[in-house]
Coordinates of C-alpha atoms and ligand atoms in Angstrom, one line a residue:
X1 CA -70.1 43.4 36.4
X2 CA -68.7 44.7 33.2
X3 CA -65.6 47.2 33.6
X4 CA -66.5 50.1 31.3
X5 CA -63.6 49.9 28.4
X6 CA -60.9 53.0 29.1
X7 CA -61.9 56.3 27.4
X8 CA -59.1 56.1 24.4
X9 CA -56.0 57.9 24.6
X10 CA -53.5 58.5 22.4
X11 CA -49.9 59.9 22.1
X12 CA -47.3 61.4 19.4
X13 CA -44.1 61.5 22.0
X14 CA -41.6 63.6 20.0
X15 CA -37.9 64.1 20.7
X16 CA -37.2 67.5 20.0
X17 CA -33.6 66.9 18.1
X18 CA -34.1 69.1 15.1
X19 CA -36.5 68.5 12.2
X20 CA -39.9 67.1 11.8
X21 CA -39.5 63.9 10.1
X22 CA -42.7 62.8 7.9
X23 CA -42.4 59.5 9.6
X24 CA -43.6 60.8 12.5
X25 CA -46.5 63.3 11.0
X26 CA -47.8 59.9 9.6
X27 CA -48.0 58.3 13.1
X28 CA -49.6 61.6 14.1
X29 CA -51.8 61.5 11.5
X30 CA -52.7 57.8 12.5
X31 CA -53.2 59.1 16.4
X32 CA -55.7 61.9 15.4
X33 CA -57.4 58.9 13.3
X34 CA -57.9 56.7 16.0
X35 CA -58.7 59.3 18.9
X36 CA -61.1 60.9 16.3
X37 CA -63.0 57.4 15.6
X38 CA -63.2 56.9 19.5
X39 CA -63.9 60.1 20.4
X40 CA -60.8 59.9 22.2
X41 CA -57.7 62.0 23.7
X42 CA -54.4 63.1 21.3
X43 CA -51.4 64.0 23.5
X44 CA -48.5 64.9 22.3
X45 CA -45.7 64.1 25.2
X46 CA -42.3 66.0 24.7
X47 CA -39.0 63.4 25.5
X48 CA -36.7 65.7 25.5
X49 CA -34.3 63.7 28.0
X50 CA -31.5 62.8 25.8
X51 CA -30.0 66.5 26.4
X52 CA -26.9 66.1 24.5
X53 CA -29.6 66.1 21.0
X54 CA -31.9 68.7 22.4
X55 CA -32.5 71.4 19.6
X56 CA -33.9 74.5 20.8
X57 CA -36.9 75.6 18.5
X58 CA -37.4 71.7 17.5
X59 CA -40.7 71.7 20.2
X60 CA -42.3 74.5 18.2
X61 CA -41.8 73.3 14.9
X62 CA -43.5 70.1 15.7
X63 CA -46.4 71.7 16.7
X64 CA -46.4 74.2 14.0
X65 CA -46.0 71.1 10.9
X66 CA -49.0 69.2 12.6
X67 CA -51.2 72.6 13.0
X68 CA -50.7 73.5 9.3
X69 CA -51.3 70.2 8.3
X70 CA -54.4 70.6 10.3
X71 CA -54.2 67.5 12.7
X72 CA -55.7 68.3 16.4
X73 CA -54.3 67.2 19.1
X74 CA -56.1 68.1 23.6
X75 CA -53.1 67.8 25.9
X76 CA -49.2 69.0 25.4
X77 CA -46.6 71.4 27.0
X78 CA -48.3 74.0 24.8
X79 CA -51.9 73.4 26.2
X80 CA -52.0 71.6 29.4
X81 CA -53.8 69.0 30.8
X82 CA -54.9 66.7 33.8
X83 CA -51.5 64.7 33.1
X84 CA -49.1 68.1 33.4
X85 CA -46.3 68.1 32.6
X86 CA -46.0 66.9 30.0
X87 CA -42.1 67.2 29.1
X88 CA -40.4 64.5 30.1
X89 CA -37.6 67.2 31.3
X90 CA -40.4 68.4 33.9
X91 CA -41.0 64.4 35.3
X92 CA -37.5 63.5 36.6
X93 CA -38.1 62.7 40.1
X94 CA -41.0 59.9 38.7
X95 CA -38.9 57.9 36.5
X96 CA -35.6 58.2 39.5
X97 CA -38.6 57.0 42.0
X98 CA -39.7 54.0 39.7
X99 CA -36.3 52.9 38.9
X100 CA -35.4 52.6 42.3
X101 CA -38.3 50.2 43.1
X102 CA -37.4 48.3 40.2
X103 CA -33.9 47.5 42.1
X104 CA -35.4 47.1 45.3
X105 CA -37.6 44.8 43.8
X106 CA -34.7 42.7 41.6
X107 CA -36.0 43.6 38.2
X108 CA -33.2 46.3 37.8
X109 CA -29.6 46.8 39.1
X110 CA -26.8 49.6 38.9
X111 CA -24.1 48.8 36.8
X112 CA -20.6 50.8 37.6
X113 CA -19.1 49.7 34.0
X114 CA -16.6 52.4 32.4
X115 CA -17.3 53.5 28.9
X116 CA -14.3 52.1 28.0
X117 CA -14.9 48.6 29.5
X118 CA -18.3 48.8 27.6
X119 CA -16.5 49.5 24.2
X120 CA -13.9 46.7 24.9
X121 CA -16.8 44.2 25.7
X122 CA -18.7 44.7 22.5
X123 CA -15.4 44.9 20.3
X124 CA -14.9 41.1 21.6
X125 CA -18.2 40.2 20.8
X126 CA -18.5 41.5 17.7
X127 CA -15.0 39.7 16.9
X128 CA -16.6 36.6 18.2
X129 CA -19.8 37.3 16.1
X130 CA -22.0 37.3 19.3
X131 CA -24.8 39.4 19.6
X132 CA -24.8 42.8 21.1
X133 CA -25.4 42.2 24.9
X134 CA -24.2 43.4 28.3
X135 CA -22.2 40.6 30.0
X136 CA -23.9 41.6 33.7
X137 CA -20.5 42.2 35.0
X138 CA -22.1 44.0 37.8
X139 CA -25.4 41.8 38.3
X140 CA -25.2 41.2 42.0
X141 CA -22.4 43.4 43.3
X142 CA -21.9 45.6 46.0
X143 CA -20.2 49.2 44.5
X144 CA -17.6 47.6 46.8
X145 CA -17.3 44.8 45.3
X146 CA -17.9 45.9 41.5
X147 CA -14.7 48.6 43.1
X148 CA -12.0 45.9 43.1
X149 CA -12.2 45.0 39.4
X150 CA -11.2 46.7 36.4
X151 CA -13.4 49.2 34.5
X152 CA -14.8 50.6 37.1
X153 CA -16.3 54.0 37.3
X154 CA -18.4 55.4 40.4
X155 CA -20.7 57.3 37.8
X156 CA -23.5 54.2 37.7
X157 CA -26.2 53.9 35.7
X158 CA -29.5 51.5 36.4
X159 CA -30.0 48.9 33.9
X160 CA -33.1 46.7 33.3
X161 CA -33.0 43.0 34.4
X162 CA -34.3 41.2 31.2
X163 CA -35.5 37.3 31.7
X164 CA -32.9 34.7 31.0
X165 CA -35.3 32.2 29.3
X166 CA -38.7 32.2 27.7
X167 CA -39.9 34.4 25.3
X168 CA -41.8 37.6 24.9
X169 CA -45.0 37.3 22.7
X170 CA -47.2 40.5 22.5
X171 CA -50.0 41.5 19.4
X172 CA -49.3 44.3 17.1
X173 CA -52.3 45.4 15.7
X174 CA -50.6 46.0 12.6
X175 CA -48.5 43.3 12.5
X176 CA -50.1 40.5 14.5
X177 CA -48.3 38.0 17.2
X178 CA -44.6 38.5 17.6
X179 CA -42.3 36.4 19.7
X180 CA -39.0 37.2 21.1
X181 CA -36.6 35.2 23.0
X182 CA -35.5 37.0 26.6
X183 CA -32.1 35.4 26.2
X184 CA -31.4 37.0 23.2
X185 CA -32.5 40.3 24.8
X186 CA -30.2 43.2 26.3
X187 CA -30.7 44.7 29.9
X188 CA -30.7 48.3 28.8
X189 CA -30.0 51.3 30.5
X190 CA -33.1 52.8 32.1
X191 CA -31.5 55.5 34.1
X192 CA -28.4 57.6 33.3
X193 CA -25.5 58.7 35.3
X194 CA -27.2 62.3 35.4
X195 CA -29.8 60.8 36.8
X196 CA -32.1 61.3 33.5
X197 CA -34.1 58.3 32.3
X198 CA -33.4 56.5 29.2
X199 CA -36.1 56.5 26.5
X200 CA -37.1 53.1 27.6
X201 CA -38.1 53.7 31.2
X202 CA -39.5 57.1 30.5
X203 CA -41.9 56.1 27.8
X204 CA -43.2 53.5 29.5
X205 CA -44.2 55.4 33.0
X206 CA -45.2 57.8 30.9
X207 CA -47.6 55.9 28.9
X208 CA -49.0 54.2 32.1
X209 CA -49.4 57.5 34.3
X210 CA -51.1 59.1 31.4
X211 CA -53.2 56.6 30.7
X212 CA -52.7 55.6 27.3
X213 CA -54.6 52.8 25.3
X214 CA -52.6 52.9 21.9
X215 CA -49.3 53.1 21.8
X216 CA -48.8 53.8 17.9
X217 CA -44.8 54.0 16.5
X218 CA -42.5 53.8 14.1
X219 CA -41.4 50.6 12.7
X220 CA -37.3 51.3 14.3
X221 CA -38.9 51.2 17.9
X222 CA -40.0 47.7 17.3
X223 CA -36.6 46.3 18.7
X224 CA -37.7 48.3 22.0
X225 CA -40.4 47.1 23.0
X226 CA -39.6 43.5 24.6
X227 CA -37.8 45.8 27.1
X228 CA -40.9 48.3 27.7
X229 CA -43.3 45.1 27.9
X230 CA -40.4 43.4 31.1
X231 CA -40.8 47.5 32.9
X232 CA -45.0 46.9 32.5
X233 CA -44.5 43.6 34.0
X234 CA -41.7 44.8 36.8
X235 CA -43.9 47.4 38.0
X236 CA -47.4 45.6 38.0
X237 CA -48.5 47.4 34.8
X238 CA -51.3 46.5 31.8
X239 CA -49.7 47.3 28.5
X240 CA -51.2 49.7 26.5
X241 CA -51.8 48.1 22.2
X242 CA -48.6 48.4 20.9
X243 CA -48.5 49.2 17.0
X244 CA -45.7 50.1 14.6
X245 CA -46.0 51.6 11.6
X246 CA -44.5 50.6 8.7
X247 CA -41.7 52.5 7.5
X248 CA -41.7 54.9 4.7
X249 CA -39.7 54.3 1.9
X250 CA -38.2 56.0 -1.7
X251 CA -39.5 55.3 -4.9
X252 CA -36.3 52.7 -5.4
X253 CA -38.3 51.1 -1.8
X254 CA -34.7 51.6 0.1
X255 CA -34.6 53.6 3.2
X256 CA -34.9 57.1 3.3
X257 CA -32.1 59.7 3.8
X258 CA -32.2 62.6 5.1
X259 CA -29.7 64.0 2.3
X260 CA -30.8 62.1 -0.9
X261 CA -34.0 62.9 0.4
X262 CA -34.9 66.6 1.4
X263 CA -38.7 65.8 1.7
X264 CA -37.5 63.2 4.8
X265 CA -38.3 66.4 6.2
X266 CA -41.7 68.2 6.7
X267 CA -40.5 71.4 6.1
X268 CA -39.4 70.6 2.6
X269 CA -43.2 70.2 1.6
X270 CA -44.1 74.0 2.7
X271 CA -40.8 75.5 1.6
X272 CA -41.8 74.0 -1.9
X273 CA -45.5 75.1 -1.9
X274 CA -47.3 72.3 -1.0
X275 CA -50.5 72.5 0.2
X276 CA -51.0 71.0 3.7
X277 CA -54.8 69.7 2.6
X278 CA -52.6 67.8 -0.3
X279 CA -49.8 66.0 1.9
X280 CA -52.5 65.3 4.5
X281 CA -54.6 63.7 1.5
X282 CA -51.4 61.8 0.4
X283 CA -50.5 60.7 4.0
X284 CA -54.2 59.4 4.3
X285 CA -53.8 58.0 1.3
X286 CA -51.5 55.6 2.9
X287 CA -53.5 54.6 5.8
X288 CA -56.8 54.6 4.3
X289 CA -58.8 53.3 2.0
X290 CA -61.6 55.9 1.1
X291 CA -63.9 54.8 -1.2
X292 CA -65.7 56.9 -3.7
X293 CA -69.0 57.8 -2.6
X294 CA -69.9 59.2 -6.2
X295 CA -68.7 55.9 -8.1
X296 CA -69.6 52.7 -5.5
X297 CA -68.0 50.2 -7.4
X298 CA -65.7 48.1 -4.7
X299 CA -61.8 49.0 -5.1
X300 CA -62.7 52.6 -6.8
X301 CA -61.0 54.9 -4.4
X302 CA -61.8 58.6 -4.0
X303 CA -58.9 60.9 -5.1
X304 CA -59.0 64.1 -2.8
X305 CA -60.3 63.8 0.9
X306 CA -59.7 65.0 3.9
X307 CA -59.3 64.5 7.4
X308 CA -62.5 63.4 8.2
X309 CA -63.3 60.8 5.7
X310 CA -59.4 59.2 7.2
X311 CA -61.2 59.1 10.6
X312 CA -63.8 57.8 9.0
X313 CA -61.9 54.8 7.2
X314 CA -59.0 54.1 9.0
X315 CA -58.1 50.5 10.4
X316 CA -55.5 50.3 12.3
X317 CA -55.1 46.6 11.0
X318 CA -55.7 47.2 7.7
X319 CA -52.3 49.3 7.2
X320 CA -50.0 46.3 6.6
X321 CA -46.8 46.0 8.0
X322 CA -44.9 46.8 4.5
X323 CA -43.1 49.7 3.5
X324 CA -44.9 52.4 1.8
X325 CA -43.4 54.4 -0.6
X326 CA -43.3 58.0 -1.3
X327 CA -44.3 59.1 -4.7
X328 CA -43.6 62.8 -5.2
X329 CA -45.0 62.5 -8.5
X330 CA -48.4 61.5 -7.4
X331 CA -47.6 64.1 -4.8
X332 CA -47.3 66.7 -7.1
X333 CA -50.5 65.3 -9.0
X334 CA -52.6 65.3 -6.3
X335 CA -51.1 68.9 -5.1
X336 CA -52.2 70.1 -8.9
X337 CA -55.4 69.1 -8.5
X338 CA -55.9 71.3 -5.4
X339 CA -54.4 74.1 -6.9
X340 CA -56.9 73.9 -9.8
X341 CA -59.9 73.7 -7.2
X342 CA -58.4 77.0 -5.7
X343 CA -59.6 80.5 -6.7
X344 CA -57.4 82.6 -8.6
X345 CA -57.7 84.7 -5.5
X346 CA -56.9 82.3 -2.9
X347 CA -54.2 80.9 -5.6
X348 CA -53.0 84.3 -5.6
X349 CA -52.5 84.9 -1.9
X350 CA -50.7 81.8 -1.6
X351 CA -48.3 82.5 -4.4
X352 CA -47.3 85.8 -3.1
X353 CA -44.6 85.1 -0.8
X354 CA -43.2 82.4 -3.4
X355 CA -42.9 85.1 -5.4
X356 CA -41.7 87.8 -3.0
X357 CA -38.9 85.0 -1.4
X358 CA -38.2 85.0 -5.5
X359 CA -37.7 88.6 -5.7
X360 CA -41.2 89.6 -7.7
X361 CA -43.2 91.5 -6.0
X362 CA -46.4 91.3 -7.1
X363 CA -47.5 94.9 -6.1
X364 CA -46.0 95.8 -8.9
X365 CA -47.8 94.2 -11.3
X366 CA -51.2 94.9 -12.0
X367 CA -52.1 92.3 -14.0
X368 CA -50.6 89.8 -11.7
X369 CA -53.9 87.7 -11.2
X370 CA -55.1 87.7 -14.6
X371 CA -51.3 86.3 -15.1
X372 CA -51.7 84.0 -12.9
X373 CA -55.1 82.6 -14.0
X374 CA -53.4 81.8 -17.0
X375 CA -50.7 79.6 -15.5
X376 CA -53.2 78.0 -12.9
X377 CA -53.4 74.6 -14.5
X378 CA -49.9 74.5 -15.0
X379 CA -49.1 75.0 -11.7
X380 CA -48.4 71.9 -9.7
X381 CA -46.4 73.6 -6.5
X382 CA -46.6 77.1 -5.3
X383 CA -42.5 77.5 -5.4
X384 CA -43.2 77.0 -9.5
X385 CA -45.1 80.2 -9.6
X386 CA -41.8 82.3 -10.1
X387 CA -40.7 80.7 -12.9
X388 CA -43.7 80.3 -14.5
X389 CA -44.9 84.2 -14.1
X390 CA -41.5 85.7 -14.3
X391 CA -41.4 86.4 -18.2
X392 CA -44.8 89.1 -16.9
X393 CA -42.2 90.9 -14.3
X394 CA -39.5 91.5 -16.4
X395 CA -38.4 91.1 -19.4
X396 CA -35.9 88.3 -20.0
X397 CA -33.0 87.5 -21.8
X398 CA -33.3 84.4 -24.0
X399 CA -30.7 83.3 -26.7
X400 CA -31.9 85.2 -30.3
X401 CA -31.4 81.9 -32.2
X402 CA -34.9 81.2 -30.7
X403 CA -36.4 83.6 -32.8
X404 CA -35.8 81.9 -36.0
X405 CA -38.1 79.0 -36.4
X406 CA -37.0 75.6 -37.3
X407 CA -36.9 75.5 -41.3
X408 CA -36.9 79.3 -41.3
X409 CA -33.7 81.8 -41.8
X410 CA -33.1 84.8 -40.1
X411 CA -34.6 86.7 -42.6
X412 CA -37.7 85.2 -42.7
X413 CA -37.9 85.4 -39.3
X414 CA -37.5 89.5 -39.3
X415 CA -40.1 89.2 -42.3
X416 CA -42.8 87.7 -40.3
X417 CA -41.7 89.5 -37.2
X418 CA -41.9 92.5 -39.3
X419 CA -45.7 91.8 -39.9
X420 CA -46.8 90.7 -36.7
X421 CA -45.6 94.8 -35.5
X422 CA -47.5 96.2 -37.7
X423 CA -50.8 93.6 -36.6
X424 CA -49.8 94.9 -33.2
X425 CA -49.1 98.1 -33.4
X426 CA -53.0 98.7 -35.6
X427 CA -54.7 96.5 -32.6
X428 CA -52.8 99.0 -29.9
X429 CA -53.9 102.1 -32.2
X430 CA -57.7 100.6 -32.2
X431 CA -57.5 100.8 -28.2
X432 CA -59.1 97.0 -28.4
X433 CA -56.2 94.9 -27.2
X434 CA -58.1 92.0 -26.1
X435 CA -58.0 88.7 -26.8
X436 CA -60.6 88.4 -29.5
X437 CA -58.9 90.9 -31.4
X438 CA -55.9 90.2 -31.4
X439 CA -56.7 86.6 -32.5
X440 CA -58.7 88.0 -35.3
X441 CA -56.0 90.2 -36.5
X442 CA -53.5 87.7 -36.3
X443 CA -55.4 84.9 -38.2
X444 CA -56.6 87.9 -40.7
X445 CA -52.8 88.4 -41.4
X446 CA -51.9 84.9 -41.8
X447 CA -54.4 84.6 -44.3
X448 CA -53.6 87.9 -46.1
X449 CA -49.8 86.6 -46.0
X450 CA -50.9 83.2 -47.5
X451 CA -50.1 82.0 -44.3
X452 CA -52.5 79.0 -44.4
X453 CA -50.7 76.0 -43.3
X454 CA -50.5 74.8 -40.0
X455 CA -46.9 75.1 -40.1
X456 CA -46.4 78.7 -41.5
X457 CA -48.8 80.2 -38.9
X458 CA -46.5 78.3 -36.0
X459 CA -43.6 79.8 -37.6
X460 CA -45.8 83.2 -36.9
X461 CA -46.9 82.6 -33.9
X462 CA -43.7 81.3 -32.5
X463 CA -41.6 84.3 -33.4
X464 CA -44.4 86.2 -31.8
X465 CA -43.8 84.3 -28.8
X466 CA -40.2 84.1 -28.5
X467 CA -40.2 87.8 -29.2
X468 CA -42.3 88.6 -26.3
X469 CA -42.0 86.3 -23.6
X470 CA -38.5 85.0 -24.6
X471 CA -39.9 81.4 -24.3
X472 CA -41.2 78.7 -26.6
X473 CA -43.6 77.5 -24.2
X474 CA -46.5 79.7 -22.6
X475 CA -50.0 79.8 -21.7
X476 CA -52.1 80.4 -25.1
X477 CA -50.3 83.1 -27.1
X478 CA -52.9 85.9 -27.8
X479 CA -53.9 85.4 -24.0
X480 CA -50.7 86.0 -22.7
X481 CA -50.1 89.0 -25.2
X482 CA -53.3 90.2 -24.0
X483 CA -52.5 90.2 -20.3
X484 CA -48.6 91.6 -21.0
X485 CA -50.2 94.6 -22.9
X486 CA -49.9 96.6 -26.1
X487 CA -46.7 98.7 -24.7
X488 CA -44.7 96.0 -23.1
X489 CA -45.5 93.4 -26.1
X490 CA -44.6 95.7 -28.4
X491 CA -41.2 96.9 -26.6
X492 CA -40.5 93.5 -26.3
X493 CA -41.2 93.1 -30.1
X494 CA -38.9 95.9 -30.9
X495 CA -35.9 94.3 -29.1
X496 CA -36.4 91.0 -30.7
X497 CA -36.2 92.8 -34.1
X498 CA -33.0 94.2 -33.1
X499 CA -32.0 90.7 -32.7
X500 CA -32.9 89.2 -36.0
X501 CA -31.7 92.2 -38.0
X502 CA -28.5 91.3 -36.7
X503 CA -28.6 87.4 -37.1
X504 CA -30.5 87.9 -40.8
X505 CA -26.9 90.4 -40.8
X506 CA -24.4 87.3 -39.9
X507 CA -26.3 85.0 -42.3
X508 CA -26.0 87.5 -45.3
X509 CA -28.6 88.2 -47.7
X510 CA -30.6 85.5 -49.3
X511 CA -29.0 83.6 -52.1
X512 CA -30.8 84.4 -55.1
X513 CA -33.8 82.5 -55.9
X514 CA -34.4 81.8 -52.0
Ligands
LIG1 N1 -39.3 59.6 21.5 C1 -39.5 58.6 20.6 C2 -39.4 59.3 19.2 O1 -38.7 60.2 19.1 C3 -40.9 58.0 20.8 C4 -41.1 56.6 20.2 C5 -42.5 56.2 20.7 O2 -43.5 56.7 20.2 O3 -42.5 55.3 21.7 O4 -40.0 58.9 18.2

């Protein structure tokens, strides 16, 4: 008889020390893959042992980055579940049970080595280029006899009894058969003189008791898992697969820091109006290869997708054991594209509190989505929508010199200034500010003025544009004038006269002939 494969299980197993690193939202992201494709369990195990890097608030946040992102996840703290509890905190008296049938059995033993000693010992091997290692001072001792020698503390702590040949061999999915050799390997800690377990005793009963099958990780914990594989052994235990991730890296493919590199954190891609459906479609992007259903030629990827088509195409294998870089570029590409497929409306609920934390409130302006609509392609992040809609809340101060058009003077500048009023102030009298007018006025003008080059009606428009949005770049010209309206345009237009009469002032009149 067959034994019916394990239904799948698998586990994100967060410590809550602070932020949510996007290392880690990739390995969720790669969970919810593989549970999704099996029809599996996601549980997301708190190990919050380490107390002295506990950070209140740090649980929450995890699960608050994964919900916006929109990965699902069955059993945690925050919903329960048939493995309960499932903070390590909550489990003590399992991992003190286990470690004490690991030294009853042999495989573990208490070591009564002082801080201090432990510092001295590696100082020495480091001098004498040795590898990092505990010399088993204690291996075999009585607290008694372990008393009589120096370094000595009666706070003890368990450590692991690692093989003293051999090697250990296991297969990473992701990175095939890896060997390492036991003598080479430390006996670490797995219980702590509080009596708390060490990461490497807890995530493994852990792992067994709540049945996981995929064990999927950063790259960092690779180092660790000899250890976990000798506690499986020790206590009788099947592995779970053991994968790890490959790390993610900066655009020069170094390591990422958490200062040079703000979007090390997940926050950092809310807080600058991101859209979760983008960063999920970026993340994906690394895992997956989704091909595009509308062009079936092999190798043609699809650009936007979503969670689904991930589950659909993930490999576990298939993800390589290299680095993969971050692109924020491509980010902010990909994050445009969304923002294009938005509504103006949806675009304009989202963009709000960007705005607000920027001091607009958009209340206040009535014309605020028919602003926006003309910045929507522009837009690649959320947090940009201040500084491109500001020049419609208020209106700005900008340096007069960028009034006069390149080749023009002063004077010329007030002339054509001077006209573009009067085109204004007839469209406002008409009670037709619109678009179409306006542009008809306008190029009427420019031809009446003999305006005709491509050149003289820039130097126009530009001094129109300057004048009224203080900018030399905006959305098309008798658009935005159309949206600012007839009275704030032509305020606007009046200050910027002001300005040129008294640059045309410092540059004196014309020489003659000019
Ligand atoms: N607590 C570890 C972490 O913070 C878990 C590593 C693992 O998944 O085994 O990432």
């Amino acid at each position: 008889m067959t034994v019916p494969p394990a239904p799948v299980r698998v586990r994100l197993a967060p410590s809550p020390t602070g932020f949510v690193h996007i290392g880690n939202v990739l390995v969720a992201l790669v969970d919810a893959a593989i549970a999704r494709q099996a029809g599996g369990t996601f549980v997301i195990r708190i190990e919050d042992t380490d107390q002295k890097r506990f950070v209140d608030g740090a649980e929450e946040l995890i699960y608050e980055s994964l919900h916006w992102l929109g990965i699902e996840w069955q059993e945690a703290p925050d919903r329960g579940g048939p493995f309960a509890p499932y903070r390590q905190s909550a489990r003590l008296p399992l991992y003190q049970e286990y470690a004490e049938r690991l030294i009853a059995q042999g495989d573990a033993y208490r070591c009564w080595c002082s801080p201090d000693r432990l510092e001295q010992m590696r100082f020495a091997q480091q001098a004498a280029k040795l590898p990092p290692k505990y010399d088993r001072r204690c291996l075999g001792m009585t607290e008694a006899e372990r008393k009589a020698l120096d370094g000595y503390t009666p706070d003890s702590v368990v450590r692991l009894r690692m093989h003293d040949s051999g090697s250990t061999t296991f297969t990473d999915p992701i990175r095939g058969t890896l060997a390492f050799e036991n003598g080479l390997l430390d006996d670490r800690v797995l219980l702590k003189s509080d009596g708390f377990p060490t990461y490497n005793l807890a995530v493994v009963v852990d792992d067994h008791l709540m049945r996981i099958t995929h064990v999927v990780r950063g790259e960092e914990w690779l180092p660790s898992t000899p250890a976990h594989l000798r506690v499986y052994e020790a206590l009788g235990w099947d592995p779970p697969l053991i994968a790890h991730t490959p790390l993610l890296l900066n655009a020069d493919r170094g390591k990422i820091s958490k200062r040079r590199h703000p979007w090390a954190n997940m926050q950092w891609f809310r807080d600058q109006g991101f859209l979760p459906e983008a960063v999920l479609n970026y993340l994906g992007n690394l895992i997956a290869f989704v091909p595009d259903t509308e062009n079936p030629a092999p190798g043609v990827a699809r650009e936007l997708f979503g969670f689904d088509e991930i589950a659909a195409h993930f490999n576990l294998a298939s993800i390589g054991p290299s680095g993969k870089v971050v692109d924020i570029d491509r980010l902010d590409w990909l994050n445009g594209q969304y923002i294009r497929r938005m509504s103006v409306e949806d675009l304009a609920v989202k963009a709000a509190p960007f705005l607000a934390a920027a001091g607009y409130d958009v209340n206040t302006l009535p014309t605020y989505r028919a602003a926006l609509a003309l910045e929507h392609e522009r837009i690649k992040r959320l947090s940009q929508a201040p500084q491109a809609l500001s020049f419609f809340f208020d209106d700005e101060e900008y340096d007069p010199a960028m009034l006069v058009p390149r080749g023009a003077t002063a004077g010329r500048a007030l002339e054509l200034l001077d006209g573009a009023i009067a085109v204004c102030q007839s469209v406002a009298e008409s009670g037709d500010w619109t678009v179409s007018t306006l542009d008809d006025r306008f190029r009427a003008h420019a031809e009446a003025r003999g305006l005709t080059t491509g050149k003289l009606r820039g130097q126009l428009f530009g001094v129109v544009r300057v004048g009224s949005t203080g900018r030399t770049a905006t959305p098309p010209l008798f658009d935005t004038l159309a949206v600012l309206g007839a009275s704030v345009v032509l305020r606007r237009l009046s200050v910027a006269r002001n300005h040129l009469e008294c640059l045309a002032a410092i540059d004196g009149p014309p020489a003659e002939g000019q």
